[in-house]
Amino acid sequence: MTPFVRHAGRVAALPRVNVDTDQIVPKQFLKRIERTGFAPVLFHDWRYRADGSPDPAFELNQPAAAGASILLAGANFGCGSSREHAVWALREHGLRVVIAESFADIFYANCCQNGLLAVRLVTGEIAELFARHTRAAGRYDVVVDLEAQTVVDDAGFHAAFSIASYHREMLLRGLDEIGRTLLAEGQIAAFERERWNAEGGTAGRASDLAVPRSDFRVPRSGEGDVA
Amino acid sequence: MTPRTLFAKIWDAHVVHRLPLPDGPELLYVDLHLVHEVTSPQAFEGLRLAGRRVRRPELTVATADHNVPTGDRALPITDALAARQVGALAANAREFGIELFDLASPRQGIVHVIGPELGLTQPGMVIVCGDSHTSTHGAFGALAFGIGTSEVEHVLATQCLVVMRPKTMEVRFEGAPASGVTAKDLILALIGRIGTAGATGHVIEYTGEAIRGLSMEGRMTVCNMSIEAGARAGMIAPDDASFAYLAGRPRAPEGERFTRAVARWRRLKSDDGATYDARVTLDAARVGPQVTWGTNPGMVADITARVPDPAGFASAAERQAVERALAYMDLQPGTPLEGLPIDRVFLGSCTNARIEDLRSAARVVRGRRVAAGVRALVVPGSQQVKAQAEAEGLDRVFREAGFEWRNSGCSMCLGMNPDILASGERCAATSNRNFEGRQGRGGRTHLMSPAMAAAAGIAGHLVDIRRWA
Ligand code: SF4
């Protein structure tokens, strides 16, 4: 994953609330088995008219939004489906930051996994950014600093944001989460032993709720005829 | 000991290790990982590139449901990309030793329908799937939530997930719902009340008399749509209804082991005095049949209501969103919802395509005909549901009324397969999302209960099921 430390870039504004992942990448484009190839269909049904031509009314089609790397949006961004394709599309389109008042939980987690920084600011700050973006006729740039946890422009805007230290680390260092978890292999194995030995619920922290391994019938291949 | 919530009991029992950070996420053990064709190929590819294996293939189960055609199963999939995706799932299942319920299996179906149906879903488990409606499984007192593809890869490789402990919310439904009011109406009423982000960051536990009175099917409908309120998961403490549902299921424990499991499962409930981070109470007796009028599930009203006026909303953002939604839905403020003409009916999805849902729709349809000009579709949630319905003769009831009777899959819930709405078509749907374009670009979705959708198909317009003779 590309580390994220500090990023200066053009802001594109999407003043809509509850932007769901069905809009970010419509379902007809989810059939790819690769992580790439989603940028051309980002916001497809909003971005293109039914005849396939770009819709000039769509915010991201404004000339000033060309090359934008920071998306400013309304509250509850990324709600709905868990599709990570939405984040892949945003990244591939060249976006490094999404700024909104709030994000849906799964979308937020997906951002952290892909080096897309999701910045939560409060209502007043979001409104101010939208206003500055409008005043600048869309030619509006900001600097997002993950180390300092700030968003600033060169005309006095300054906002601080919070982020869990784990997510901050992961983004700052571009960490591979799986590699990191596998370092805890000893603990995972111990956990499994403890749980599975605890059938009957005697002792141990997991014992009273354990789902013993023996309660699973290990599937036979080709099984499926249990009608 | 401090009283704990159901959520806390399950969470605490699955913490492998807490990361040494102030707001530290925890490494949570996963008991059951459900996999489907759309959100998994990139995860398996990631494993291959890194030379990693699936840590616990026996705790991983796959099915093809999202993009599959619902017509004749003997024919090959004509959409080349869809075929490639379904093929990739089969190849990955083979390569990594994962059990797959494929299109040829009589156990195939929507992942959230077959988990409980097979008895894979059990109380006290942590269950994940690369799909937001994984919350469905919480109906059995499991902690079940949707994850993204990178997290799917993480669970495949480690059988664990790194998660921040969510907050808890109790949603209590007091009283008993009136006749004609279903689980779907209860959950839609909740989302209407708290909004689509109302439970963001929280796990909901549903409690109260109205919830206890629901069948397992109804409880699954409620938990299923937790995500539409923004919740991480929804759950209901297991009781005799849950145990009776699980008894004898192919993957449920058998005999003596089942008895012991039930004894364990009985302890899975929130202790008296346990506290939640948030609490919401609704009077189920005051909820009427619900129908959505807008482009998210929170834009919902009683069937007796009228399309709202954007001017009546508090904030500029809301007014704008409602204006946009009404333009998309082609609705004028003040129009009564009852009587709104429809073109299509979709009875299906992981929300409302279980046997009880089909029975309730069939009761409405029996001996009647779909209105002229309306195209109506029944897509059972699984092949087992389909077989059961056929054994009860429900397929004939639907067919004779002019409904199409299909094989199982997600179908027109998300329209990845050939079942889609044409632009401008208005659909009475039993699914869970009425987002713009969800069922087809330009398509207009109204969410409601199975009986309401069936009745709309017969009448040709939205009706109040309480006045259905
Ligand atoms: S039926 Fe719809 S909501 Fe359910 S899993 Fe399939 S696509 Fe998702």
XYZ file of C-alpha atoms and ligand atoms in Angstrom:
704
model
C 0.000 0.000 0.000
C 1.267 3.499 -0.848
C 2.044 5.337 2.397
C 0.120 8.543 3.049
C 1.920 11.298 4.902
C 0.943 14.652 3.468
C -0.935 15.544 0.345
C -1.561 18.846 -1.436
C -4.142 18.852 -4.180
C -7.189 20.166 -5.954
C -10.584 19.751 -4.259
C -13.606 18.431 -6.143
C -16.917 19.100 -4.397
C -19.873 16.735 -4.335
C -22.457 18.485 -2.157
C -24.760 15.500 -1.685
C -25.541 13.547 1.471
C -25.788 9.751 1.769
C -23.717 9.032 -1.347
C -24.001 5.240 -1.474
C -21.529 2.793 -2.973
C -24.097 1.808 -5.605
C -23.569 5.315 -7.024
C -19.787 5.201 -6.669
C -19.589 1.953 -8.682
C -22.917 0.666 -10.056
C -23.484 -3.065 -9.855
C -23.178 -3.786 -13.555
C -19.435 -3.156 -13.192
C -18.792 -5.505 -10.281
C -18.138 -8.545 -12.422
C -14.421 -7.900 -12.853
C -12.167 -10.235 -10.934
C -9.324 -7.702 -10.795
C -8.765 -4.779 -8.453
C -8.273 -2.462 -11.392
C -10.333 -1.129 -14.263
C -12.886 0.707 -12.142
C -11.831 4.357 -12.692
C -13.709 4.690 -15.996
C -16.972 3.688 -14.298
C -16.587 5.777 -11.126
C -19.970 7.500 -10.470
C -21.054 6.041 -13.798
C -24.782 6.771 -13.729
C -24.221 10.336 -12.562
C -21.182 10.980 -14.708
C -22.508 9.795 -18.048
C -25.846 10.350 -19.739
C -27.854 7.428 -21.048
C -26.165 7.817 -24.463
C -22.737 7.425 -22.854
C -21.631 11.066 -23.191
C -20.337 12.884 -20.088
C -23.053 14.814 -18.264
C -21.707 18.384 -18.004
C -23.993 19.033 -15.026
C -22.258 16.429 -12.851
C -19.938 18.060 -10.335
C -16.892 15.939 -11.155
C -17.231 16.728 -14.849
C -16.626 20.460 -14.239
C -13.380 21.541 -15.950
C -12.043 22.818 -12.624
C -12.426 19.342 -11.112
C -10.061 17.786 -13.655
C -7.095 16.325 -11.857
C -8.689 16.754 -8.430
C -7.223 14.430 -5.819
C -9.362 15.411 -2.843
C -13.109 14.801 -2.748
C -15.320 16.930 -0.517
C -18.743 15.392 0.105
C -21.850 15.441 2.297
C -22.524 13.340 5.390
C -22.743 9.519 5.531
C -20.505 9.091 2.503
C -20.068 5.508 1.268
C -23.194 4.028 2.809
C -24.824 0.834 1.546
C -23.021 -2.069 -0.025
C -19.662 -3.297 1.297
C -18.133 -3.277 -2.203
C -14.467 -2.300 -1.943
C -14.678 -1.661 -5.679
C -15.911 1.815 -4.671
C -12.617 2.578 -2.959
C -10.565 1.011 -5.763
C -12.402 3.236 -8.252
C -11.823 6.394 -6.215
C -8.120 5.570 -5.836
C -7.663 4.667 -9.471
C -9.351 7.924 -10.449
C -6.500 9.652 -8.639
C -8.184 10.486 -5.345
C -6.085 10.319 -2.188
C -8.459 11.947 0.295
C -12.209 12.091 0.902
C -13.408 14.756 3.328
C -16.912 14.486 4.801
C -18.793 14.982 8.014
C -19.249 11.224 8.405
C -18.613 7.932 6.645
C -20.322 4.555 6.678
C -18.374 2.010 8.759
C -17.465 -0.557 6.098
C -16.480 2.128 3.590
C -14.223 3.735 6.178
C -12.484 0.435 6.882
C -12.063 -0.168 3.154
C -10.413 3.258 2.753
C -7.814 2.412 5.394
C -6.987 -0.797 3.546
C -6.255 1.060 0.312
C -4.360 4.181 1.270
C -7.373 6.432 0.780
C -7.524 8.862 3.683
C -11.077 9.489 4.926
C -11.100 12.736 6.890
C -13.999 13.562 9.208
C -14.575 17.255 9.871
C -17.411 18.918 11.754
C -20.447 20.485 10.029
C -19.141 24.071 10.186
C -15.764 23.166 8.711
C -17.378 21.183 5.905
C -19.679 24.111 5.126
C -16.687 26.458 5.098
C -14.780 24.223 2.683
C -17.780 24.065 0.354
C -18.099 27.860 0.526
C -14.428 28.411 -0.256
C -14.643 25.924 -3.090
C -17.597 27.827 -4.560
C -15.893 31.218 -4.139
C -12.836 29.909 -5.959
C -15.076 28.669 -8.808
C -13.818 25.155 -8.165
C -10.149 26.098 -8.431
C -9.541 25.368 -4.804
C -6.571 23.533 -3.313
C -5.879 22.320 0.206
C -3.132 20.481 2.040
C -4.038 17.409 4.067
C -1.380 16.413 6.572
C -1.820 13.051 8.268
C 1.160 13.494 10.571
C -0.182 16.782 11.887
C -3.812 15.651 11.405
C -4.789 18.918 9.751
C -6.478 20.278 6.640
C -5.302 23.754 5.631
C -5.509 26.086 2.666
C -3.316 29.099 1.880
C -6.044 31.576 2.866
C -6.365 30.871 6.551
C -8.520 27.737 6.656
C -7.294 25.382 9.334
C -9.043 22.309 10.693
C -7.760 19.481 12.841
C -9.149 15.976 12.501
C -8.939 12.861 14.605
C -8.156 9.345 13.464
C -7.529 6.144 15.385
C -3.821 5.657 15.946
C -3.971 2.204 14.373
C -5.424 3.556 11.132
C -3.026 6.493 11.172
C -0.046 4.136 11.495
C -1.336 1.866 8.802
C -1.708 4.761 6.354
C 1.484 6.587 7.321
C 3.581 3.491 6.835
C 1.569 1.800 4.115
C 1.402 -1.353 6.221
C 0.308 -4.780 5.081
C -2.272 -5.683 7.698
C -2.169 -9.419 6.991
C 1.584 -9.574 7.458
C 1.161 -7.767 10.738
C -1.565 -10.104 11.989
C 0.423 -13.175 11.020
C 3.034 -12.068 13.537
C 0.420 -13.026 16.134
C 0.218 -16.582 14.807
C 1.235 -18.001 18.179
C -1.645 -16.241 19.882
C -4.131 -17.296 17.223
C -3.100 -20.928 17.517
C -3.270 -20.778 21.325
C -6.717 -19.232 21.122
C -7.946 -22.021 18.876
C -6.540 -24.736 21.147
C -8.129 -23.195 24.200
C -11.527 -22.832 22.568
C -11.657 -26.217 21.051
C -10.491 -27.992 24.157
C -13.143 -26.222 26.166
C -16.115 -28.169 24.887
C -18.240 -28.854 27.907
C -17.549 -25.387 29.195
C -15.221 -25.861 32.123
C -12.657 -23.113 32.297
C -10.881 -20.591 30.175
C -11.956 -17.243 28.900
C -13.728 -18.518 25.800
C -15.156 -21.631 27.294
C -18.665 -20.523 28.089
C -19.325 -19.371 24.573
C -17.029 -21.609 22.643
C -18.214 -23.111 19.442
C -16.147 -26.265 19.627
C -14.589 -27.423 16.448
C -16.274 -30.772 16.894
C -19.634 -29.065 16.484
C -18.731 -28.432 12.882
C -19.077 -31.336 10.584
C -16.140 -30.941 8.312
C -17.692 -30.670 4.867
C -17.253 -33.524 2.481
C -16.488 -32.403 -1.008
C -19.446 -32.655 -3.313
C -21.890 -32.649 -0.433
C -24.966 -30.673 -1.209
C -27.574 -33.309 -1.706
C -29.114 -33.050 1.735
C -32.563 -32.310 0.371
C -19.337 -9.209 37.720
C -20.486 -6.205 35.738
C -23.599 -6.981 33.751
C -22.735 -7.445 30.092
C -24.700 -7.116 26.878
C -25.156 -10.004 24.480
C -22.773 -8.215 22.141
C -20.081 -7.866 24.821
C -20.308 -11.545 25.750
C -19.708 -12.664 22.200
C -17.075 -10.040 21.474
C -15.086 -10.755 24.645
C -15.119 -14.472 23.928
C -13.517 -13.876 20.532
C -10.713 -11.461 21.342
C -7.455 -13.169 20.437
C -5.369 -10.207 21.357
C -5.653 -6.460 21.852
C -3.247 -4.229 20.012
C -1.143 -2.129 22.369
C -2.537 1.202 21.220
C -4.645 3.713 23.159
C -7.709 3.274 20.964
C -6.429 -0.163 20.079
C -8.361 -2.334 17.722
C -8.728 -5.952 18.713
C -7.899 -9.105 16.851
C -11.172 -10.983 16.691
C -11.505 -14.680 15.892
C -13.974 -15.587 13.152
C -16.030 -18.794 13.507
C -17.644 -18.756 10.103
C -16.600 -16.996 6.919
C -19.111 -16.944 4.086
C -17.792 -16.202 0.629
C -19.500 -15.275 -2.652
C -18.368 -14.620 -6.191
C -18.420 -10.818 -6.336
C -16.295 -9.716 -3.380
C -13.848 -12.631 -3.202
C -11.843 -13.021 -6.448
C -9.444 -10.173 -5.632
C -8.950 -11.606 -2.132
C -7.973 -15.037 -3.437
C -5.715 -13.382 -5.985
C -4.052 -11.512 -3.124
C -3.382 -14.799 -1.317
C -1.868 -16.302 -4.436
C 0.399 -13.299 -5.028
C 1.660 -13.454 -1.446
C 1.943 -17.251 -1.441
C -0.535 -17.539 1.438
C -3.021 -20.291 2.233
C -6.525 -20.249 3.658
C -5.914 -20.808 7.348
C -9.190 -22.609 8.138
C -10.895 -23.812 4.975
C -13.296 -25.859 7.137
C -14.673 -22.641 8.637
C -15.168 -21.128 5.187
C -18.168 -21.778 2.930
C -18.829 -20.380 -0.540
C -21.827 -19.953 -2.805
C -22.560 -18.172 -6.081
C -25.562 -15.898 -5.719
C -25.066 -12.265 -6.725
C -24.668 -12.330 -10.467
C -26.235 -15.687 -11.343
C -29.084 -15.992 -13.823
C -32.363 -17.216 -12.340
C -33.665 -18.905 -15.466
C -32.936 -22.450 -16.602
C -30.024 -23.832 -14.551
C -29.160 -26.315 -17.295
C -28.099 -23.499 -19.637
C -24.641 -21.936 -19.453
C -24.314 -18.341 -18.159
C -24.460 -16.172 -21.273
C -22.842 -13.066 -19.763
C -19.136 -13.769 -20.302
C -17.954 -11.599 -17.398
C -20.468 -13.128 -14.996
C -19.460 -16.608 -16.143
C -15.800 -15.750 -15.577
C -16.571 -14.535 -12.050
C -18.581 -17.649 -11.142
C -15.825 -19.768 -12.711
C -13.202 -17.953 -10.645
C -15.113 -18.785 -7.460
C -15.230 -22.465 -8.369
C -11.524 -22.506 -9.236
C -10.608 -20.699 -6.004
C -12.772 -23.019 -3.904
C -11.030 -26.000 -5.475
C -7.534 -24.559 -5.151
C -7.961 -23.531 -1.513
C -10.108 -26.466 -0.382
C -13.291 -24.548 0.403
C -16.736 -26.082 0.236
C -18.842 -24.538 -2.530
C -22.567 -24.632 -3.108
C -22.591 -23.943 -6.813
C -25.387 -23.509 -9.326
C -25.830 -27.243 -9.687
C -26.326 -27.748 -5.956
C -29.814 -28.118 -4.498
C -28.420 -26.163 -1.532
C -27.392 -23.092 -3.561
C -28.965 -19.793 -2.646
C -28.398 -16.290 -1.377
C -25.551 -16.526 1.105
C -27.623 -15.065 3.956
C -30.447 -17.475 3.308
C -28.384 -20.647 3.102
C -26.197 -19.966 6.170
C -29.115 -20.327 8.595
C -30.841 -22.904 6.421
C -27.815 -25.215 6.576
C -27.476 -24.651 10.300
C -24.035 -23.102 9.721
C -25.229 -19.950 11.461
C -25.294 -20.622 15.195
C -25.722 -18.540 18.351
C -22.596 -17.039 19.859
C -20.562 -17.133 16.676
C -18.645 -14.363 14.999
C -19.658 -14.526 11.347
C -18.320 -12.384 8.518
C -18.904 -12.160 4.786
C -17.927 -9.694 2.093
C -21.459 -8.402 2.017
C -23.147 -5.734 4.083
C -26.277 -7.780 4.773
C -24.293 -10.293 6.798
C -26.100 -8.640 9.708
C -28.937 -11.089 8.869
C -27.250 -13.887 10.825
C -27.493 -11.827 14.010
C -31.093 -13.054 14.250
C -29.643 -16.182 15.894
C -27.666 -14.303 18.511
C -24.463 -14.302 16.483
C -22.259 -11.271 15.927
C -22.345 -11.027 12.149
C -21.119 -8.208 9.976
C -20.111 -7.276 6.462
C -16.499 -6.628 5.459
C -14.639 -5.395 2.393
C -12.522 -7.513 0.073
C -9.192 -6.680 1.761
C -10.714 -7.881 5.008
C -12.001 -11.018 3.256
C -8.397 -11.702 2.297
C -7.319 -11.023 5.876
C -9.849 -13.506 7.276
C -8.931 -16.113 4.683
C -5.262 -15.795 5.627
C -5.585 -15.475 9.402
C -9.149 -16.519 10.419
C -9.127 -13.230 12.327
C -10.094 -9.643 11.749
C -8.654 -6.441 13.172
C -11.641 -4.449 14.422
C -12.354 -1.463 16.613
C -14.887 -2.333 19.278
C -18.181 -0.834 18.114
C -20.690 0.885 20.389
C -23.972 -0.744 21.350
C -27.557 0.359 20.812
C -30.683 -1.217 22.164
C -33.704 -0.963 19.902
C -36.765 -2.028 21.836
C -40.040 -2.753 20.065
C -42.766 -2.689 22.663
C -46.297 -3.928 22.185
C -47.585 -6.222 19.470
C -47.818 -5.229 15.824
C -51.300 -4.991 14.301
C -52.469 -7.552 11.803
C -50.894 -6.907 8.389
C -47.814 -5.359 9.981
C -44.683 -7.461 9.490
C -41.030 -7.578 10.479
C -40.275 -5.547 7.347
C -42.575 -2.772 8.513
C -40.938 -2.696 11.945
C -37.437 -2.327 10.561
C -38.471 0.225 7.929
C -40.213 2.242 10.649
C -37.005 2.187 12.700
C -34.891 3.380 9.770
C -37.457 6.096 9.057
C -37.122 7.201 12.648
C -33.335 7.185 13.141
C -32.187 7.637 9.529
C -29.740 5.740 7.342
C -26.804 6.825 9.506
C -28.708 6.606 12.784
C -26.795 3.588 14.058
C -23.402 4.172 12.415
C -20.627 2.774 14.590
C -23.085 0.718 16.653
C -24.200 -2.868 16.947
C -27.955 -2.967 17.484
C -29.578 -5.451 19.825
C -33.303 -5.766 19.145
C -35.395 -6.460 22.196
C -38.987 -6.265 23.324
C -42.228 -8.107 23.053
C -42.711 -7.519 19.325
C -39.288 -8.997 18.539
C -39.865 -12.039 20.771
C -43.103 -12.613 18.895
C -41.391 -12.811 15.519
C -40.543 -16.066 13.763
C -36.895 -16.679 12.877
C -37.689 -15.549 9.331
C -39.061 -12.280 10.670
C -36.066 -11.788 12.945
C -33.757 -12.314 9.989
C -35.645 -9.630 8.062
C -35.153 -7.191 10.941
C -31.452 -7.947 11.449
C -30.870 -7.960 7.689
C -31.748 -4.296 7.338
C -29.697 -3.121 10.334
C -27.067 -2.000 7.855
C -29.638 0.310 6.229
C -29.691 2.196 9.522
C -25.892 2.366 9.309
C -25.359 -0.278 12.019
C -22.325 -2.532 12.003
C -24.547 -5.465 12.968
C -27.938 -6.318 14.394
C -28.633 -9.102 16.841
C -31.358 -10.805 18.825
C -30.786 -13.042 21.835
C -31.521 -16.665 20.948
C -34.509 -18.440 22.501
C -36.606 -21.553 21.963
C -37.660 -20.333 18.524
C -33.982 -20.144 17.480
C -33.151 -23.580 18.875
C -36.209 -25.144 17.247
C -35.183 -23.619 13.909
C -31.671 -25.048 14.195
C -32.592 -28.534 15.395
C -31.977 -31.106 12.688
C -30.312 -28.675 10.244
C -27.506 -30.395 8.312
C -24.635 -28.495 9.982
C -26.161 -27.975 13.404
C -24.763 -30.132 16.202
C -26.583 -33.421 16.597
C -27.989 -35.421 19.508
C -26.168 -34.982 22.802
C -23.991 -32.239 21.317
C -27.065 -30.270 20.350
C -28.412 -30.496 23.885
C -25.126 -29.244 25.282
C -24.991 -26.480 22.686
C -28.485 -25.311 23.635
C -27.445 -25.166 27.276
C -24.544 -22.905 26.254
C -26.689 -20.833 23.918
C -29.229 -20.123 26.642
C -26.635 -18.003 28.426
C -26.418 -15.737 25.409
C -28.504 -12.811 26.507
C -27.864 -9.386 27.909
C -27.636 -9.419 31.696
C -30.153 -7.428 33.699
C -28.719 -3.985 34.184
C -26.352 -4.154 31.215
C -25.939 -0.727 29.681
C -25.975 0.318 26.040
C -24.368 3.384 24.494
C -27.695 4.349 22.928
C -31.313 3.327 23.287
C -34.346 3.693 21.044
C -37.864 2.543 21.838
C -40.670 2.113 19.340
C -44.264 1.123 19.933
C -44.874 -1.726 17.504
C -48.618 -1.357 17.936
C -48.414 2.089 16.332
C -46.472 1.013 13.254
C -48.516 0.704 10.072
C -47.524 -0.998 6.815
C -44.512 0.928 5.492
C -43.508 1.877 1.986
C -40.502 3.876 0.806
C -41.091 6.931 -1.388
C -37.486 8.050 -1.928
C -34.013 6.845 -2.823
C -32.809 5.476 0.483
C -34.539 3.221 3.015
C -34.891 6.093 5.480
C -37.216 7.862 3.048
C -40.178 5.838 4.173
C -43.721 6.420 5.385
C -46.899 4.714 6.419
C -48.909 3.539 3.391
C -51.674 5.944 4.443
C -49.283 8.914 4.178
C -48.618 11.244 1.273
C -45.398 12.006 -0.546
C -43.704 14.608 1.690
C -42.972 18.189 0.750
C -39.241 19.010 0.676
C -40.090 22.349 2.292
C -41.044 20.496 5.464
C -37.482 19.263 6.134
C -35.235 21.043 8.593
C -31.845 21.347 6.919
C -30.866 22.569 3.470
C -29.004 19.315 2.825
C -32.129 17.290 3.609
C -34.365 19.500 1.472
C -31.959 19.123 -1.409
C -31.762 15.353 -0.956
C -35.555 15.027 -0.853
C -35.973 17.220 -3.940
C -33.469 15.090 -5.777
C -35.160 11.897 -4.630
C -38.625 13.062 -5.689
C -37.320 14.111 -9.095
C -35.691 10.690 -9.525
C -38.816 8.881 -8.313
C -41.051 11.151 -10.424
C -43.311 11.942 -7.474
C -45.162 15.135 -6.577
C -45.399 16.252 -2.952
C -48.853 15.547 -1.527
C -49.576 12.505 -3.720
C -51.149 9.691 -1.659
C -48.835 6.656 -1.570
C -51.785 4.323 -1.703
C -52.908 4.124 -5.305
C -49.507 4.849 -6.837
C -49.412 2.778 -10.072
C -46.606 0.246 -10.465
C -45.118 -1.628 -13.432
C -43.182 -4.415 -11.732
C -43.187 -6.587 -8.645
C -40.074 -8.195 -7.203
C -40.552 -10.844 -4.521
C -37.039 -11.822 -3.533
C -33.717 -10.988 -1.808
C -32.035 -11.932 1.452
C -34.516 -9.663 3.235
C -37.773 -11.306 2.223
C -37.473 -14.465 0.126
C -37.733 -17.163 2.780
C -40.550 -19.659 2.900
C -42.665 -17.609 5.276
C -42.385 -14.592 2.965
C -43.503 -16.619 -0.037
C -46.395 -18.074 1.957
C -47.608 -14.654 3.013
C -47.420 -13.351 -0.565
C -49.143 -16.466 -1.903
C -52.056 -15.976 0.491
C -52.664 -12.570 -1.088
C -52.255 -13.832 -4.637
C -54.240 -17.095 -4.492
C -57.028 -17.198 -7.035
C -56.238 -13.735 -8.414
C -54.448 -12.328 -11.454
C -51.617 -9.843 -11.763
C -52.992 -6.521 -13.066
C -52.759 -5.863 -16.791
C -49.404 -4.372 -17.742
C -47.638 -5.463 -14.539
C -44.717 -7.889 -14.711
C -44.187 -9.819 -11.515
C -41.278 -12.005 -10.474
C -40.755 -14.448 -7.616
C -37.143 -15.346 -6.895
C -36.883 -17.720 -3.915
C -33.987 -17.013 -1.562
C -32.533 -20.477 -2.013
C -33.087 -23.674 -3.947
C -34.308 -25.242 -0.697
C -36.901 -22.503 -0.255
C -37.905 -23.067 -3.848
C -38.264 -26.809 -3.328
C -40.248 -26.290 -0.141
C -42.563 -23.788 -1.854
C -43.093 -26.203 -4.720
C -43.902 -28.994 -2.287
C -46.576 -26.723 -0.837
C -47.909 -25.831 -4.284
C -47.009 -22.157 -3.955
C -45.317 -22.105 -7.346
C -48.674 -22.968 -8.925
C -50.421 -20.214 -7.000
C -47.915 -17.678 -8.287
C -47.782 -19.020 -11.813
C -51.551 -19.160 -12.151
C -51.699 -15.551 -11.037
C -49.228 -14.585 -13.742
C -46.025 -14.358 -11.680
C -42.759 -15.684 -13.109
C -41.269 -18.411 -10.916
C -37.457 -18.459 -10.881
C -34.399 -20.162 -9.489
C -32.686 -18.570 -6.517
C -30.180 -15.733 -6.452
C -29.921 -12.042 -5.663
C -31.523 -11.242 -8.993
C -33.360 -7.938 -9.191
C -32.311 -6.937 -5.677
C -29.211 -5.517 -7.307
C -29.698 -6.321 -10.961
C -26.262 -7.766 -11.679
C -27.916 -10.524 -13.648
C -30.365 -10.021 -16.537
C -33.277 -9.221 -14.150
C -33.397 -5.431 -14.166
C -35.886 -2.584 -14.299
C -36.091 -0.475 -17.431
C -35.612 3.257 -16.985
C -38.755 4.862 -15.572
C -40.322 1.595 -14.410
C -41.795 1.635 -10.920
C -41.352 -1.504 -8.840
C -42.926 -2.813 -5.645
C -39.992 -4.699 -4.143
C -39.395 -6.823 -1.047
C -35.647 -6.153 -1.115
C -33.682 -3.735 1.042
C -32.297 -0.899 -1.055
C -34.116 1.717 -3.084
C -30.966 3.575 -4.129
C -30.926 5.295 -7.500
C -30.347 2.722 -10.204
C -30.135 -0.170 -7.737
C -32.574 -2.341 -9.701
C -31.612 -0.890 -13.065
C -30.621 2.566 -14.271
C -33.564 4.947 -13.984
C -35.653 2.275 -12.222
C -37.825 3.401 -9.291
C -37.993 1.114 -6.287
C -40.552 1.128 -3.485
C -39.618 -1.176 -0.601
C -42.346 -2.972 1.328
C -43.374 -6.297 2.841
C -44.045 -9.393 0.699
C -47.818 -9.233 1.219
C -47.874 -5.540 0.283
C -45.772 -6.137 -2.836
C -47.953 -9.065 -3.901
C -51.118 -7.044 -3.367
C -49.658 -4.152 -5.374
C -49.067 -6.571 -8.233
C -52.669 -7.731 -8.210
C -54.131 -4.239 -7.855
C -51.642 -2.582 -10.212
C -50.930 0.063 -7.600
C -49.786 0.383 -3.990
C -52.440 -0.764 -1.523
C -52.946 -0.836 2.223
C -52.800 -4.532 3.057
C -54.999 -3.978 6.110
C -57.903 -3.227 3.795
C -57.185 -6.112 1.418
C -60.223 -8.373 1.309
S -30.155 -10.337 -2.080
Fe -29.513 -8.247 -2.440
S -28.904 -7.432 -0.503
Fe -29.039 -9.644 -0.289
S -26.952 -10.382 -0.613
Fe -28.001 -10.401 -2.580
S -27.580 -8.426 -3.513
Fe -27.051 -8.264 -1.360
